[in-house]
Tab-separated table of C-alpha atoms in Angstrom:
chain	number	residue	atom	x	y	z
A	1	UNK	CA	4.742	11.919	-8.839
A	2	UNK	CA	4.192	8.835	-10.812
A	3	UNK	CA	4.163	5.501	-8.361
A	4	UNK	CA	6.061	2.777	-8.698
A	5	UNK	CA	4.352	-0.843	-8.197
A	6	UNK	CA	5.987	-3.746	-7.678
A	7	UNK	CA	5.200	-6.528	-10.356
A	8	UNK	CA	2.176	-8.473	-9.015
A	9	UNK	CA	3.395	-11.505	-8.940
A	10	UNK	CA	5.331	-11.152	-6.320
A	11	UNK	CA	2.297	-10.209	-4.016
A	12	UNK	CA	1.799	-11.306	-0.654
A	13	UNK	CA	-0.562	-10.044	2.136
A	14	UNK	CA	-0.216	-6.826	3.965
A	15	UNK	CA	0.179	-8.112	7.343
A	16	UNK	CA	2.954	-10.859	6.167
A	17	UNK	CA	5.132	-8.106	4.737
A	18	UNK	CA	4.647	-6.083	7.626
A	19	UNK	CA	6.058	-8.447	10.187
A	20	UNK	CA	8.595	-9.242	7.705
A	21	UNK	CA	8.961	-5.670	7.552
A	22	UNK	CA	8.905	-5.673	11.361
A	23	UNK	CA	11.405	-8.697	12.079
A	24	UNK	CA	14.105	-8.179	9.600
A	25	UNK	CA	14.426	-4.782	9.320
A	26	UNK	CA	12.638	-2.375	11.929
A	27	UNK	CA	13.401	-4.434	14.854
A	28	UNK	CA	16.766	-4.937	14.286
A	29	UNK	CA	18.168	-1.760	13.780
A	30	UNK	CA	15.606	-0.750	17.085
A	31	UNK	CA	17.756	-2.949	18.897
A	32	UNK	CA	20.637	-1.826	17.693
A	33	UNK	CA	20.288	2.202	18.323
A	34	UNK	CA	18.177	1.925	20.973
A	35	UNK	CA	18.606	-0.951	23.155
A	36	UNK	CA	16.865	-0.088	26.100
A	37	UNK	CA	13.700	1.583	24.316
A	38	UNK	CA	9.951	-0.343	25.773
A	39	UNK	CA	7.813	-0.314	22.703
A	40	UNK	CA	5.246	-2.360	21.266
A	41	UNK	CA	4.783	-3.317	17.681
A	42	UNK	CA	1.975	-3.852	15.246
A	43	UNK	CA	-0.064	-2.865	11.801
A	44	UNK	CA	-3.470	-1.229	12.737
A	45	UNK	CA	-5.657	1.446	10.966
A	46	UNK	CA	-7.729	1.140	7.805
A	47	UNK	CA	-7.740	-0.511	4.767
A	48	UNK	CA	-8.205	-4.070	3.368
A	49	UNK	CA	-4.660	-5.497	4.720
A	50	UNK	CA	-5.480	-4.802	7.920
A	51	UNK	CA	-8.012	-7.297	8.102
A	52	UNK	CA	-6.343	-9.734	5.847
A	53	UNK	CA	-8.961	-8.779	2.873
A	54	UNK	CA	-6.361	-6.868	0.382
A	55	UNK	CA	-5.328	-8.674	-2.871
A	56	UNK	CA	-3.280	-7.891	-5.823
A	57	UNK	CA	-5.445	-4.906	-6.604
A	58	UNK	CA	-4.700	-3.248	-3.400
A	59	UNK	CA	-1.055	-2.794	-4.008
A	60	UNK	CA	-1.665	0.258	-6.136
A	61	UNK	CA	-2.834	2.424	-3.010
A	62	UNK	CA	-1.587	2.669	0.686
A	63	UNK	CA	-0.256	-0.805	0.766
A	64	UNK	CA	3.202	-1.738	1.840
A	65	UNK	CA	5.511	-2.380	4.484
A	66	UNK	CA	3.712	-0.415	7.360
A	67	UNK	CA	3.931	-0.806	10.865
A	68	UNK	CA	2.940	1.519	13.764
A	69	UNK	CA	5.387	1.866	17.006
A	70	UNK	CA	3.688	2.313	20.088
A	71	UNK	CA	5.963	3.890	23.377
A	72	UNK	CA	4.972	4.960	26.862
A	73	UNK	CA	4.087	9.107	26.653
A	74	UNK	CA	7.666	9.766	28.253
A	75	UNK	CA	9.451	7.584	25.383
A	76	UNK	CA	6.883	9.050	22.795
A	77	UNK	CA	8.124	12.796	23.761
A	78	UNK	CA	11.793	11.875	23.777
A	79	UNK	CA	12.188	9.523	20.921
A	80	UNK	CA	9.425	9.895	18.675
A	81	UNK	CA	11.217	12.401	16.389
A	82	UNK	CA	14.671	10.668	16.710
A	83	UNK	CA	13.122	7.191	15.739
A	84	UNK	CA	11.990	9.001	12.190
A	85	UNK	CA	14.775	10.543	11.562
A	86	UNK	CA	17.022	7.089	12.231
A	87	UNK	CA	14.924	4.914	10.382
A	88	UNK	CA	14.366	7.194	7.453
A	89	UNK	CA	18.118	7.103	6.592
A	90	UNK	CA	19.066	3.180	7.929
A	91	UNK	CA	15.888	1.182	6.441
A	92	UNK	CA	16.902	-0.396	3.711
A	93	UNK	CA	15.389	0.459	0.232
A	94	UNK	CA	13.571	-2.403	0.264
A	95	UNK	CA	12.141	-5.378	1.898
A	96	UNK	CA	11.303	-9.092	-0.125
A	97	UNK	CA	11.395	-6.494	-3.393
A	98	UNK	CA	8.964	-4.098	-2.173
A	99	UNK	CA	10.009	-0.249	-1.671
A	100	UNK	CA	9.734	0.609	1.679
A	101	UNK	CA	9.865	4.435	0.883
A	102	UNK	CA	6.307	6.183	0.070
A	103	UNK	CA	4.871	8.616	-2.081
A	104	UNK	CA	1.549	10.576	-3.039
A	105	UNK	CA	0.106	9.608	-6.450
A	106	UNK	CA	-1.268	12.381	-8.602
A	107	UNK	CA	-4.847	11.639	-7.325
A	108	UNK	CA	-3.973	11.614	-3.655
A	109	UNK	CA	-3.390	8.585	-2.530
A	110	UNK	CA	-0.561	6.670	-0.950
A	111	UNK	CA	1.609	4.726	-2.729
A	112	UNK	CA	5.184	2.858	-2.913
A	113	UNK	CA	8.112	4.578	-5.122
A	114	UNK	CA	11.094	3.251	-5.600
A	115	UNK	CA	14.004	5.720	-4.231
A	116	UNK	CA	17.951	5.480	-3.170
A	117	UNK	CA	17.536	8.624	-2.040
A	118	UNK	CA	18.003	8.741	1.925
A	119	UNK	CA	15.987	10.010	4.191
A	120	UNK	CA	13.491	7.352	3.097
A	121	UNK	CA	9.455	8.660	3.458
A	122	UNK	CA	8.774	5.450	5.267
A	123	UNK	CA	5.648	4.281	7.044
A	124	UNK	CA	6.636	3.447	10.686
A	125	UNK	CA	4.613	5.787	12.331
A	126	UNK	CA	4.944	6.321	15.825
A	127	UNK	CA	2.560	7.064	18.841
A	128	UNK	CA	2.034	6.629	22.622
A	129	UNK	CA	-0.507	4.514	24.716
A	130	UNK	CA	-1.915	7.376	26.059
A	131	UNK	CA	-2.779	8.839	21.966
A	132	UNK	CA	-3.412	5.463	20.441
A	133	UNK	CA	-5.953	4.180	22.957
A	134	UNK	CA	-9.577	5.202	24.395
């Protein structure tokens, strides 16, 4: 697959778009469908956004609006799977321009592609306490 950038100069850091991400998309349609759910919220992993390093440059590999949902191990069994499956076909397309669906580069890596095509690949990954912690 060919990716699909967004024009650079509408770049802003990793962890901004990903509470944007967070605020004006994820967490209201959480709240919506799933009113009662106990979760925490936040971006974590590698790469340069997560420490507030990444630049224009980064945009052309596993940046974008990311966020990872963490639930208690009895919400993680129960709604781990339904959570994907509801956001990949009520996200929006997009967020401040930006694709929020994801794709794999010929060489591998992670990037954002453009798509109306529903269920979106999106990158709201899920996990529980119990996985995500030592």
């Amino acid at each position: 697959m060919s990716p699909e950038y967004p024009s650079t100069d509408r770049f802003m850091k990793g962890l901004d778009l990903s509470q944007v991400f967070y605020e004006e998309a994820v967490k209201p349609l959480l709240e919506s469908e799933f009113p009662n759910l106990v979760y925490s919220a936040g971006h974590l992993g590698s790469g340069s956004d997560v420490l507030g390093f990444d630049t224009e440059q980064s945009m052309d590999h596993d940046w974008g609006p990311k966020l990872l949902i963490f639930l208690g191990e009895k919400n993680y069994e129960k709604y781990h799977e339904s959570l994907d499956t509801f956001l990949g076909h009520n996200l929006p397309t997009e967020i401040r321009g930006f694709p929020i669906n994801f794709g794999y580069h010929d060489d591998g890596t992670i990037v954002m592609q453009l798509s109306d095509d529903k269920p979106l690949n999106h990158r709201v990954s899920r996990d529980s306490y119990n996985q995500g912690f030592l």
